[in-house]
Amino acid sequence: MLTLIKNAHVFAPEDVGYQDILICDGRIAAIGSAISLSSIGVNVTLIDANGMIALPGFVDPLAHITGGGGEGGFHTRTPEMELTEAILYGVTTLVAGLGTDATTRSLPDLLAKAHALDHEGVSVYCYTGSYEFPVKTVLSSVREDILLIDKFIGVGEVAIADHRGSHPSMHELARLASDARVGGMLAGKRGIVFLHVGEGREKLDLIRQVIQNYPVPVTQFYPTHMNRSVELLRNGYDLAKNGVVLDVTASTTPELVSQGELTAAHALATALEDGLDFKQISFSSDGNASLPDFDKHGNLVGLQVGRVSSLYSAFVSAVLDYNISLPVAAHAVSTNAARYLGLKRKGRLVPNYDADIVLMESKTLKVEHVWSRGRHVVAQGQAMALPTFQAAKETRR
Ligand code: ZN
């Protein structure tokens, strides 16, 4: 089964002009001008992409697919993510982790949900471990989990500088990073340590202590929520200059912004103005996490839920509100995370990569079509792939 997208303005994420994209067997088979297959007598689905841009499918380096926290009691446990919450907004790859609550939520549940979403139509990878330290595992260690369980590509999100974390010591974090690194090496994976960075005054000091005192490469770490404040963002620049990608969170609330959080688009614009290389910033959605609002005494005063769709909204805001170029914005929502996480065949529109493709209306950036591993999951803005039980309902009608 072949699909030929005709005449899209392709951002690979670099601007490569107007091209046709041929999809075959889940991969991008060719990108070129005026590809024609009419003479070889095969069935081809043709898509007219006039007036549309093509981007690599969005790669979300942190989504809580089984729900994240619930800091206001059991009734505030955030819900699971559904397939359509990702695909309708161009997200075709997610990396899933547990959140604040790794007691009533578990890694086996996370793995099961990841397999389910994979089956339904997106690519899902997972972090083993937990917010708290010592981290939760499925087998006997982080090393074993990453080495022996396909879906695990690293450990996270482990909390540092946060009142909800376990305050790991420098030695403990160094050991965790080495464990993840070796498990990753032996399995041909990245073995990344994905870190939730809280509001604590110490900011990223723990990472600096680890790399100064132990032979752990700084690029083993991937800190998130770096847009919590402009001070925290800038605190990460020295690490970014040594190769670390700083992740900023797209889900936010007006309350958090009024307390000094930058929106993801604003954080990207700030970092670019400050001269940071655009390849060192990524956006994650923090989808289905709880977004708690604490007062200065640490009391919970509000709670909302993160959305995977925020990745798309942040992309649109970066382009339309902050005049960031499409290639740079596409690096932030796809290419940088895929590269830094070592996700092979993700984050670029080039031959032999997975056919994870988003077509957007070029002026409004409205999502028109999405392919995920070659499967047409969104057409004319409508979901063609549905969550399993919703699909069963639709069929019975
Ligand atoms: Zn977090």
PDB file of C-alpha atoms and ligand atoms in Angstrom, residues 62 131 157 196 225 286, ligand 1:
ATOM      1  CA  LEU A  62       7.147  13.540  28.710  1.00  0.00           C
ATOM      2  CA  TYR A 131       9.693  10.792  41.202  1.00  0.00           C
ATOM      3  CA  GLU A 157      10.983  11.650  35.848  1.00  0.00           C
ATOM      4  CA  HIS A 196      11.808  16.841  37.084  1.00  0.00           C
ATOM      5  CA  HIS A 225      10.169  22.197  33.625  1.00  0.00           C
ATOM      6  CA  ASP A 286       3.522  16.974  30.608  1.00  0.00           C
TER       7      ASP A 286
HETATM    8 ZN    ZN B   1       7.357  16.934  36.604  1.00  0.00          ZN
END
